[in-house]
Amino acid sequence: MTPAKEFMRKAVRISKEKMEANFGGPFGAVIVKDGKVIAEGFNQVTSANDPTAHAEVTAIRAACKALNTYDLDGCEIYTSCEPCPMCLAAIYWARLDKIYFTNTRADAAEIGFDDAHIYDEIPKALHQRSIPIEHIPLEEAKKVFKDWQDKEDKTLY
């Protein structure tokens, strides 16, 4: 059996164990670096009362803590389901090298985890989105951005 299948099976085992223990939905993930699992994650939305505590996000948080960095370049993620829009964005922000998944977003939709409305909202103009969005321009906000731009000791990410 290939290492990729073994890592994927581990993500699926985590999804099953944590779902059965009532931590949240049936989602698990592992992050691998240099052929070794460095972090695990699982859905904790309902147990932590945190809508952002998806398996991929919790795995990213654990990996960053384990490696003491915000940059997961050189790592891969194995997840029991195709990442939702939030998780996909988090994976890009964390700079993971590759995504492996098993269940698709269509499979997730069939069991009640349908993110189609979010995918549909993203390309819409702000005024067309289902949650009202209002732009409130403030000069002091622009100044903070300018201060960041001029800050000599900033850490770029």
PDB file of N, CA and C in Angstrom, residues 8 24 39-40 45 48 53-54 67 73 78 83 89 91 93-95 102 153-154:
ATOM      1  N   MET A   8      -4.122   8.752   4.024  1.00  0.00           N
ATOM      2  CA  MET A   8      -5.549   8.997   3.805  1.00  0.00           C
ATOM      3  C   MET A   8      -6.379   8.134   4.735  1.00  0.00           C
ATOM      4  N   GLY A  24     -17.918  16.253  16.496  1.00  0.00           N
ATOM      5  CA  GLY A  24     -18.468  17.032  15.399  1.00  0.00           C
ATOM      6  C   GLY A  24     -18.727  16.138  14.208  1.00  0.00           C
ATOM      7  N   ALA A  39       0.823  16.422  12.339  1.00  0.00           N
ATOM      8  CA  ALA A  39      -0.369  16.961  13.006  1.00  0.00           C
ATOM      9  C   ALA A  39      -1.612  16.238  12.515  1.00  0.00           C
ATOM     10  N   GLU A  40      -2.586  16.183  13.410  1.00  0.00           N
ATOM     11  CA  GLU A  40      -3.898  15.631  13.089  1.00  0.00           C
ATOM     12  C   GLU A  40      -4.941  16.684  13.389  1.00  0.00           C
ATOM     13  N   VAL A  45     -16.645  21.533  15.363  1.00  0.00           N
ATOM     14  CA  VAL A  45     -17.589  22.645  15.266  1.00  0.00           C
ATOM     15  C   VAL A  45     -18.577  22.633  16.427  1.00  0.00           C
ATOM     16  N   ALA A  48     -16.739  22.411  20.220  1.00  0.00           N
ATOM     17  CA  ALA A  48     -16.021  23.624  20.620  1.00  0.00           C
ATOM     18  C   ALA A  48     -16.863  24.883  20.410  1.00  0.00           C
ATOM     19  N   ALA A  53     -13.860  25.454  13.287  1.00  0.00           N
ATOM     20  CA  ALA A  53     -13.076  24.305  13.752  1.00  0.00           C
ATOM     21  C   ALA A  53     -13.291  23.081  12.863  1.00  0.00           C
ATOM     22  N   HIS A  54     -13.058  23.261  11.583  1.00  0.00           N
ATOM     23  CA  HIS A  54     -13.124  22.150  10.631  1.00  0.00           C
ATOM     24  C   HIS A  54     -11.835  21.336  10.753  1.00  0.00           C
ATOM     25  N   LEU A  67       5.429  22.897  14.500  1.00  0.00           N
ATOM     26  CA  LEU A  67       6.618  23.369  13.775  1.00  0.00           C
ATOM     27  C   LEU A  67       7.034  24.780  14.170  1.00  0.00           C
ATOM     28  N   ASP A  73       4.986  25.399   4.173  1.00  0.00           N
ATOM     29  CA  ASP A  73       5.663  25.014   2.939  1.00  0.00           C
ATOM     30  C   ASP A  73       6.425  23.713   3.207  1.00  0.00           C
ATOM     31  N   TYR A  78      -3.790  15.550   4.025  1.00  0.00           N
ATOM     32  CA  TYR A  78      -4.669  14.442   3.640  1.00  0.00           C
ATOM     33  C   TYR A  78      -5.951  14.643   4.415  1.00  0.00           C
ATOM     34  N   PRO A  83     -11.897  19.872   0.621  1.00  0.00           N
ATOM     35  CA  PRO A  83     -12.014  21.043   1.503  1.00  0.00           C
ATOM     36  C   PRO A  83     -13.114  22.017   1.068  1.00  0.00           C
ATOM     37  N   ALA A  89      -9.173  28.027   1.505  1.00  0.00           N
ATOM     38  CA  ALA A  89      -8.467  29.296   1.697  1.00  0.00           C
ATOM     39  C   ALA A  89      -7.396  29.166   2.773  1.00  0.00           C
ATOM     40  N   ILE A  91      -5.774  26.499   3.625  1.00  0.00           N
ATOM     41  CA  ILE A  91      -4.683  25.697   3.062  1.00  0.00           C
ATOM     42  C   ILE A  91      -3.777  26.578   2.203  1.00  0.00           C
ATOM     43  N   TRP A  93      -3.435  29.896   2.497  1.00  0.00           N
ATOM     44  CA  TRP A  93      -2.746  30.821   3.403  1.00  0.00           C
ATOM     45  C   TRP A  93      -1.588  30.132   4.115  1.00  0.00           C
ATOM     46  N   ALA A  94      -1.755  28.853   4.463  1.00  0.00           N
ATOM     47  CA  ALA A  94      -0.708  28.113   5.162  1.00  0.00           C
ATOM     48  C   ALA A  94       0.404  27.634   4.225  1.00  0.00           C
ATOM     49  N   ARG A  95       0.172  27.753   2.937  1.00  0.00           N
ATOM     50  CA  ARG A  95       1.158  27.398   1.908  1.00  0.00           C
ATOM     51  C   ARG A  95       1.496  25.902   1.870  1.00  0.00           C
ATOM     52  N   THR A 102     -10.525  12.305  -0.096  1.00  0.00           N
ATOM     53  CA  THR A 102     -11.237  11.109  -0.540  1.00  0.00           C
ATOM     54  C   THR A 102     -12.691  11.417  -0.876  1.00  0.00           C
ATOM     55  N   ASP A 153      10.159  46.802  10.997  1.00  0.00           N
ATOM     56  CA  ASP A 153      10.388  45.524  11.662  1.00  0.00           C
ATOM     57  C   ASP A 153       9.235  44.531  11.504  1.00  0.00           C
ATOM     58  N   LYS A 154       8.456  44.680  10.426  1.00  0.00           N
ATOM     59  CA  LYS A 154       7.316  43.774  10.219  1.00  0.00           C
ATOM     60  C   LYS A 154       7.800  42.416   9.709  1.00  0.00           C
TER      61      LYS A 154
END
